[in-house]
Amino acid sequence: MAQIREIKKRIKSIQNTQKVTHAMELVAATKMRRSQEAAVAGRPYSHTLHEILSKVQSASHEKRHRLLKTNSSPNQLIIVVSSDRGLAGGLNLNVFREILKAETRNTSFITIGKKATQFVAKSGLNLTASYGSEEIPFLQLARLLTKMVSDDFVAQKYSKVSLIYPHFQSVVLQVPTWIQLLPIPPISQIEEEIPSGDFLFEPSADLILDSILKHHVLTQIYQVLVETKASEHSARMVAMKNATEAAGDLVDDLTLTYNQARQEAITKELLDIITAQHAFE
Amino acid sequence: MLHLQIITPEKIVFDDEVDQVSLPTATGQITILPHHVALVTSVKPGELIFKKHSKEELLAAGFGFAQVAADNVKVLVDLAAPEEELEERKIEEAKKAAEQALAQKHLLSEEEFATASANLQKALAQLKIKHRRRRI
């Protein structure tokens, strides 16, 4: 009897957990749709910016812009982008594993999201600044980061600034991806009908290049922040879907055991009655 | 006909054929007609006006860039609000907040100052469009 009650209790508690994970799955699914739309909607902008940038760069005489040229500082800076909350499968862990694989001597870190902050602090790495991923609007956060890293880079504090984040490949696949922010890697030229030499630049190619390069860094960071959100929600949705399914399997198993135990108890009771009756006859 | 695309980081605001378009650029307001020479320029806050079948439409533009090539114009801006979307109260608030921030200039870092003055310029551009529409 005691065993039966025990099993019943476990089934109840697993069913409660299942309800919670199912609710989280639904919430993550809605949030994912929204952030996915935002991530996709930002693409025409960055694509066109890239197009203009490639034109401006080939026309500009200033080949050694301060954001393009390398310097000899021994230090480098890594920006780690993660989620604020857990329960998202291996999303953050995969990113952190990549960092542990990378060269981290003379490296400072800027973290976005609580999980990354905790990871960097725990691993005893050099943490320079950290931001929550939900406290500041993305565009503002991107602006802040751009300002911070480009100032430090121009002041030759770092020779390289890179960024790692979970890239949104598909709903079930988020790949940790490195982006080199500074020095800005050579921009791939886009072939078009009109050669860039035929373009007129107002006020001048050099002036536009300066502001467009800064903007390029900003757009990259912004796009990364938006994509990380999409990755987070889809990873959480998948993780919660798996959890709900696993809970369902457990409940099925336990129900079977419960029925067996119940049947056993009934058989035993019947046996008792029958043997008692036989004894009387 | 000109193919005009207005793109912000959030979405494509406008994507259609127009007859002409005026842009607020760093060197002043310029108007682009079909067969304009290829051009890349930077956009500053102001009024973006385009005409289609002699019907004029106004947008408040923010900071950004524009590329003109072979009858297509691509405008990248961080703000592009059509007249219907502008809410005067909100804009006034933004303007006031920006002005207040600028008044305490000595307390601000260079970056905060730049952001506040950019916000003020954008708010002013939007207000201008709002007021102008009322006169007509």
Coordinates of C-alpha atoms in Angstrom, one line a residue:
Chain A
M1 CA 0.0 0.0 0.0
A2 CA 2.8 2.4 1.0
Q3 CA 4.5 1.9 -2.4
I4 CA 1.3 2.7 -4.3
R5 CA 0.9 6.0 -2.5
E6 CA 4.5 6.8 -3.1
I7 CA 4.2 6.3 -6.8
K8 CA 1.1 8.3 -7.0
K9 CA 2.9 11.2 -5.3
R10 CA 5.7 11.1 -7.8
I11 CA 3.4 11.1 -10.8
K12 CA 1.6 14.2 -9.4
S13 CA 4.8 16.1 -8.9
I14 CA 6.2 15.2 -12.4
Q15 CA 2.9 16.3 -13.9
N16 CA 3.2 19.6 -12.1
T17 CA 6.7 20.1 -13.5
Q18 CA 5.4 19.2 -16.9
K19 CA 2.8 21.9 -16.7
V20 CA 5.5 24.5 -15.9
T21 CA 7.8 23.4 -18.7
H22 CA 5.0 23.4 -21.2
A23 CA 4.0 26.9 -20.2
M24 CA 7.6 28.0 -20.6
E25 CA 7.7 26.4 -24.0
L26 CA 4.7 28.4 -25.2
V27 CA 6.0 31.6 -23.8
A28 CA 9.4 31.1 -25.4
A29 CA 7.8 30.2 -28.7
T30 CA 5.9 33.5 -28.8
K31 CA 9.0 35.5 -27.8
M32 CA 11.1 33.6 -30.4
R33 CA 8.7 34.5 -33.2
R34 CA 9.0 38.2 -32.3
S35 CA 12.8 38.3 -31.9
Q36 CA 13.2 36.2 -35.0
E37 CA 11.2 38.8 -37.0
A38 CA 13.4 41.5 -35.5
A39 CA 16.6 39.7 -36.5
V40 CA 15.4 39.1 -40.0
A41 CA 14.1 42.7 -40.4
G42 CA 17.5 44.1 -39.5
R43 CA 19.2 42.3 -42.4
P44 CA 18.3 44.6 -45.3
Y45 CA 19.8 47.5 -43.3
S46 CA 23.1 45.8 -42.7
H47 CA 23.3 44.5 -46.2
T48 CA 22.8 48.0 -47.7
L49 CA 25.2 49.5 -45.3
H50 CA 27.8 47.0 -46.4
E51 CA 27.1 47.8 -50.0
I52 CA 27.6 51.5 -49.4
L53 CA 30.7 50.9 -47.3
S54 CA 32.4 48.8 -50.0
K55 CA 31.9 51.7 -52.4
V56 CA 33.1 54.4 -50.1
Q57 CA 36.1 52.4 -49.1
S58 CA 37.3 51.8 -52.6
A59 CA 36.9 55.5 -53.4
S60 CA 38.5 56.9 -50.3
H61 CA 42.2 57.8 -50.3
E62 CA 42.5 57.2 -46.6
K63 CA 43.6 53.6 -46.7
R64 CA 44.9 53.6 -43.2
H65 CA 41.9 54.7 -41.3
R66 CA 42.4 54.4 -37.5
L67 CA 39.7 51.7 -37.2
L68 CA 41.3 49.7 -40.0
K69 CA 44.9 49.6 -39.1
T70 CA 46.5 47.1 -36.7
N71 CA 48.5 48.2 -33.7
S72 CA 51.2 46.4 -31.7
S73 CA 49.5 46.3 -28.3
P74 CA 49.9 42.9 -26.6
N75 CA 46.3 42.9 -25.2
Q76 CA 43.1 41.9 -26.8
L77 CA 39.5 42.4 -25.9
I78 CA 36.7 39.8 -26.2
I79 CA 33.0 40.7 -25.9
V80 CA 30.9 37.7 -24.8
V81 CA 27.2 37.8 -25.5
S82 CA 24.9 35.5 -23.6
S83 CA 21.5 35.4 -22.1
D84 CA 20.5 36.7 -18.7
R85 CA 18.6 33.5 -17.7
G86 CA 19.3 29.9 -17.9
L87 CA 17.1 26.9 -18.8
A88 CA 18.1 27.3 -22.4
G89 CA 19.9 24.0 -23.0
G90 CA 23.5 24.2 -24.1
L91 CA 23.2 27.7 -25.5
N92 CA 25.5 29.6 -23.2
L93 CA 27.7 26.6 -22.4
N94 CA 28.7 26.1 -26.0
V95 CA 29.8 29.7 -26.2
F96 CA 31.8 29.4 -23.0
R97 CA 33.5 26.2 -24.2
E98 CA 34.7 28.1 -27.3
I99 CA 36.2 30.8 -25.0
L100 CA 38.1 28.2 -23.0
K101 CA 39.5 26.8 -26.2
A102 CA 40.7 30.2 -27.3
E103 CA 43.9 32.0 -26.3
T104 CA 43.0 34.0 -23.2
R105 CA 46.4 35.4 -22.1
N106 CA 46.5 39.2 -22.0
T107 CA 42.8 39.3 -22.7
S108 CA 40.1 41.5 -21.1
F109 CA 36.5 40.6 -21.3
I110 CA 33.3 42.6 -21.7
T111 CA 30.2 40.6 -20.9
I112 CA 26.6 41.0 -21.9
G113 CA 24.1 38.9 -20.0
K114 CA 24.3 37.6 -16.4
K115 CA 25.4 34.1 -17.5
A116 CA 28.5 35.4 -19.2
T117 CA 29.4 37.6 -16.3
Q118 CA 29.2 34.7 -13.9
F119 CA 31.2 32.5 -16.2
V120 CA 34.0 35.0 -16.6
A121 CA 34.1 35.9 -12.9
K122 CA 34.2 32.2 -12.0
S123 CA 37.0 31.3 -14.5
G124 CA 39.1 34.0 -13.0
L125 CA 39.4 35.8 -16.3
N126 CA 39.9 39.6 -16.5
L127 CA 36.5 41.2 -16.6
T128 CA 36.5 44.9 -17.7
A129 CA 32.8 45.7 -17.9
S130 CA 29.5 43.9 -17.9
Y131 CA 26.0 44.7 -18.9
G132 CA 22.6 42.9 -18.4
S133 CA 21.1 41.9 -21.7
E134 CA 17.7 43.3 -20.8
E135 CA 18.3 46.4 -18.9
I136 CA 19.2 48.8 -21.8
P137 CA 17.5 49.0 -25.2
F138 CA 19.6 47.2 -27.8
L139 CA 20.4 50.3 -29.9
Q140 CA 21.6 52.2 -26.9
L141 CA 23.6 49.3 -25.6
A142 CA 25.2 48.9 -29.1
R143 CA 26.0 52.6 -29.1
L144 CA 27.7 52.4 -25.7
L145 CA 29.7 49.4 -26.6
T146 CA 30.8 50.9 -30.0
K147 CA 32.0 54.0 -28.2
M148 CA 33.9 52.0 -25.5
V149 CA 35.7 49.6 -27.8
S150 CA 36.6 52.1 -30.6
D151 CA 38.0 54.6 -28.1
D152 CA 40.1 51.9 -26.4
F153 CA 41.2 50.6 -29.8
V154 CA 42.2 54.0 -31.1
A155 CA 44.1 54.6 -27.9
Q156 CA 46.0 51.4 -28.7
K157 CA 44.9 49.7 -25.5
Y158 CA 44.0 46.6 -27.5
S159 CA 45.3 45.3 -30.7
K160 CA 42.2 43.3 -31.5
V161 CA 38.5 43.4 -30.4
S162 CA 36.4 40.4 -31.1
L163 CA 33.0 39.2 -30.2
I164 CA 31.5 35.8 -29.6
Y165 CA 27.8 35.0 -29.6
P166 CA 25.3 32.2 -30.3
H167 CA 24.5 32.7 -34.0
F168 CA 20.9 31.9 -34.9
Q169 CA 21.2 29.3 -37.6
S170 CA 17.8 27.7 -37.2
V171 CA 15.3 27.0 -34.4
V172 CA 17.2 23.9 -33.4
L173 CA 20.7 25.0 -34.1
Q174 CA 22.6 27.9 -32.5
V175 CA 26.3 28.0 -33.3
P176 CA 28.8 29.9 -31.2
T177 CA 30.3 32.4 -33.7
W178 CA 33.3 34.7 -33.6
I179 CA 33.3 38.2 -35.2
Q180 CA 36.3 40.3 -35.4
L181 CA 35.1 43.9 -34.7
L182 CA 38.4 45.8 -34.7
P183 CA 40.5 46.3 -36.6
I184 CA 37.7 46.1 -39.1
P185 CA 38.6 43.1 -41.4
P186 CA 39.0 43.9 -45.1
I187 CA 35.5 44.5 -46.5
S188 CA 34.5 42.2 -49.2
Q189 CA 33.9 44.2 -52.4
I190 CA 30.5 43.8 -53.9
E191 CA 30.5 43.7 -57.7
E192 CA 28.0 46.0 -59.3
E193 CA 27.2 47.4 -62.7
I194 CA 28.4 50.8 -61.7
P195 CA 32.1 51.0 -60.7
S196 CA 32.6 53.0 -57.5
G197 CA 34.9 55.5 -59.4
D198 CA 31.8 56.9 -61.0
F199 CA 30.2 57.8 -57.7
L200 CA 30.0 61.3 -56.4
F201 CA 30.6 61.6 -52.6
E202 CA 29.2 64.4 -50.6
P203 CA 30.8 66.0 -48.5
S204 CA 33.8 63.7 -49.3
A205 CA 34.6 60.0 -49.4
D206 CA 37.0 60.3 -46.5
L207 CA 34.4 62.1 -44.3
I208 CA 31.7 59.6 -45.1
L209 CA 34.2 56.7 -44.5
D210 CA 34.9 57.9 -41.0
S211 CA 31.2 58.0 -40.0
I212 CA 30.2 54.9 -41.9
L213 CA 33.0 52.8 -40.3
K214 CA 31.8 53.7 -36.8
H215 CA 28.3 53.0 -37.9
H216 CA 29.4 49.6 -39.4
V217 CA 30.7 48.5 -35.9
L218 CA 27.5 49.7 -34.3
T219 CA 25.3 47.8 -36.8
Q220 CA 27.3 44.7 -36.3
I221 CA 26.9 44.8 -32.5
Y222 CA 23.2 45.6 -32.8
Q223 CA 22.6 42.7 -35.1
V224 CA 24.4 40.4 -32.8
L225 CA 22.3 41.5 -29.8
V226 CA 19.1 40.9 -31.7
E227 CA 20.2 37.6 -33.0
T228 CA 21.3 36.4 -29.5
K229 CA 17.9 37.1 -28.3
A230 CA 16.4 35.0 -31.1
S231 CA 18.9 32.2 -30.3
E232 CA 18.1 32.4 -26.6
H233 CA 14.3 32.0 -27.1
S234 CA 14.6 29.3 -29.6
A235 CA 17.1 27.3 -27.5
R236 CA 14.8 27.7 -24.5
M237 CA 11.8 26.6 -26.5
V238 CA 13.6 23.4 -27.7
A239 CA 14.9 22.7 -24.2
M240 CA 11.5 23.1 -22.7
K241 CA 9.9 21.0 -25.4
N242 CA 12.3 18.2 -24.6
A243 CA 11.7 18.5 -20.9
T244 CA 7.9 18.3 -21.4
E245 CA 8.4 15.2 -23.5
A246 CA 10.7 13.6 -21.0
A247 CA 8.3 14.3 -18.2
G248 CA 5.5 12.6 -20.3
D249 CA 7.6 9.5 -20.8
L250 CA 8.3 9.4 -17.0
V251 CA 4.6 9.7 -16.2
D252 CA 3.8 6.8 -18.6
D253 CA 6.4 4.6 -17.0
L254 CA 5.3 5.4 -13.5
T255 CA 1.6 4.9 -14.4
L256 CA 2.5 1.4 -15.6
T257 CA 4.4 0.6 -12.4
Y258 CA 1.5 2.0 -10.4
N259 CA -1.1 -0.2 -12.2
Q260 CA 1.1 -3.2 -11.7
A261 CA 1.5 -2.5 -8.0
R262 CA -2.2 -2.0 -7.6
Q263 CA -3.0 -5.2 -9.4
E264 CA -0.5 -7.0 -7.2
A265 CA -2.2 -5.7 -4.1
I266 CA -5.7 -6.7 -5.3
T267 CA -4.4 -10.2 -6.2
K268 CA -2.9 -10.6 -2.8
E269 CA -6.1 -9.6 -1.1
L270 CA -8.1 -12.0 -3.2
L271 CA -5.7 -14.8 -2.4
D272 CA -6.1 -14.1 1.3
I273 CA -9.9 -14.3 1.1
I274 CA -9.8 -17.5 -1.0
T275 CA -7.3 -19.3 1.2
A276 CA -9.4 -18.2 4.2
Q277 CA -12.5 -19.7 2.7
H278 CA -10.7 -22.9 1.8
A279 CA -9.6 -23.3 5.4
F280 CA -13.3 -23.1 6.6
E281 CA -14.5 -25.8 4.2
Chain B
M1 CA 10.6 56.7 -62.3
L2 CA 12.9 56.3 -59.3
H3 CA 13.0 53.2 -57.1
L4 CA 13.1 54.5 -53.5
Q5 CA 13.9 52.3 -50.5
I6 CA 13.9 53.7 -47.0
I7 CA 15.5 51.3 -44.5
T8 CA 15.9 51.5 -40.8
P9 CA 17.5 48.9 -38.5
E10 CA 14.0 47.8 -37.5
K11 CA 12.3 47.4 -40.9
I12 CA 12.0 48.6 -44.5
V13 CA 9.8 51.7 -44.1
F14 CA 9.2 52.3 -47.8
D15 CA 9.9 50.4 -51.0
D16 CA 8.2 51.7 -54.1
E17 CA 8.5 53.7 -57.3
V18 CA 8.4 57.5 -56.9
D19 CA 8.8 60.5 -59.2
Q20 CA 11.2 62.5 -57.1
V21 CA 12.7 62.5 -53.6
S22 CA 14.3 65.3 -51.5
L23 CA 16.8 64.3 -48.8
P24 CA 18.2 66.4 -45.9
T25 CA 22.0 65.8 -46.3
A26 CA 25.0 67.2 -44.5
T27 CA 25.5 69.7 -47.3
G28 CA 21.9 70.8 -47.5
Q29 CA 18.5 69.6 -48.8
I30 CA 19.0 67.9 -52.2
T31 CA 16.3 66.7 -54.6
I32 CA 16.9 63.7 -56.7
L33 CA 15.1 63.2 -60.0
P34 CA 15.4 60.2 -62.4
H35 CA 18.8 59.9 -64.1
H36 CA 20.6 61.6 -61.2
V37 CA 24.3 61.1 -61.1
A38 CA 25.5 58.2 -58.9
L39 CA 26.0 59.6 -55.4
V40 CA 26.7 58.6 -51.9
T41 CA 26.0 61.1 -49.1
S42 CA 25.3 61.3 -45.4
V43 CA 21.8 62.2 -44.2
K44 CA 21.1 64.3 -41.2
P45 CA 17.8 64.8 -39.3
G46 CA 15.2 66.7 -41.3
E47 CA 12.4 66.3 -43.7
L48 CA 12.5 63.6 -46.3
I49 CA 9.9 64.4 -49.0
F50 CA 9.0 62.2 -52.0
K51 CA 6.5 62.7 -54.8
K52 CA 4.5 60.2 -56.6
H53 CA 1.9 61.2 -59.2
S54 CA 2.2 64.8 -57.9
K55 CA 1.2 63.5 -54.5
E56 CA 3.6 64.6 -51.9
E57 CA 4.6 62.6 -48.8
L58 CA 6.7 63.7 -45.8
L59 CA 8.8 61.6 -43.4
A60 CA 10.9 62.7 -40.5
A61 CA 14.4 61.4 -41.0
G62 CA 17.2 60.7 -38.6
F63 CA 20.9 60.2 -39.1
G64 CA 22.1 57.9 -41.8
F65 CA 23.4 57.5 -45.3
A66 CA 22.0 57.5 -48.8
Q67 CA 23.1 55.9 -52.0
V68 CA 21.8 57.0 -55.4
A69 CA 22.6 54.8 -58.4
A70 CA 20.9 54.3 -61.8
D71 CA 17.4 55.3 -60.9
N72 CA 17.4 53.6 -57.5
V73 CA 17.7 55.4 -54.2
K74 CA 18.5 53.6 -51.0
V75 CA 18.2 55.6 -47.8
L76 CA 19.6 54.2 -44.5
V77 CA 18.4 56.1 -41.5
D78 CA 18.0 55.4 -37.8
L79 CA 14.6 57.1 -37.8
A80 CA 12.0 57.4 -40.6
A81 CA 8.6 58.2 -39.2
P82 CA 5.7 59.0 -41.5
E83 CA 3.5 61.9 -40.6
E84 CA 0.6 59.7 -39.3
E85 CA 2.9 58.0 -36.8
L86 CA 4.2 61.2 -35.2
E87 CA 2.7 61.9 -31.9
E88 CA 3.2 65.5 -30.9
R89 CA 3.1 64.9 -27.2
K90 CA 5.8 62.3 -27.3
I91 CA 8.0 64.4 -29.5
E92 CA 7.6 67.4 -27.2
E93 CA 8.6 65.2 -24.3
A94 CA 11.6 63.9 -26.1
K95 CA 12.6 67.4 -27.0
K96 CA 12.2 68.6 -23.4
A97 CA 14.2 65.7 -22.1
A98 CA 17.0 66.4 -24.6
E99 CA 17.0 70.1 -23.8
Q100 CA 17.2 69.4 -20.1
A101 CA 20.1 67.0 -20.7
L102 CA 21.9 69.6 -22.7
A103 CA 21.3 72.3 -20.1
Q104 CA 23.3 70.2 -17.7
K105 CA 26.0 70.0 -20.3
H106 CA 28.9 70.3 -17.8
L107 CA 27.8 67.1 -16.0
L108 CA 27.7 65.0 -19.2
S109 CA 30.4 63.0 -20.8
E110 CA 31.1 63.7 -24.4
E111 CA 29.2 60.6 -25.5
E112 CA 26.1 61.5 -23.5
F113 CA 26.2 65.0 -24.9
A114 CA 26.4 63.8 -28.4
T115 CA 23.4 61.4 -27.8
A116 CA 21.3 64.2 -26.2
S117 CA 22.0 66.6 -29.1
A118 CA 21.2 63.9 -31.7
N119 CA 17.9 63.2 -29.9
L120 CA 17.1 66.9 -29.9
Q121 CA 17.8 67.3 -33.6
K122 CA 15.6 64.3 -34.4
A123 CA 12.8 65.6 -32.2
L124 CA 13.0 69.0 -33.8
A125 CA 12.9 67.4 -37.3
Q126 CA 9.7 65.5 -36.4
L127 CA 8.1 68.5 -34.8
K128 CA 8.8 70.6 -37.9
I129 CA 6.9 68.1 -40.1
K130 CA 4.0 68.0 -37.7
H131 CA 3.6 71.8 -37.7
R132 CA 4.1 72.1 -41.4
R133 CA 1.3 69.7 -42.1
R134 CA -1.1 71.6 -39.9
R135 CA -0.5 74.8 -41.9
I136 CA -1.5 73.2 -45.2

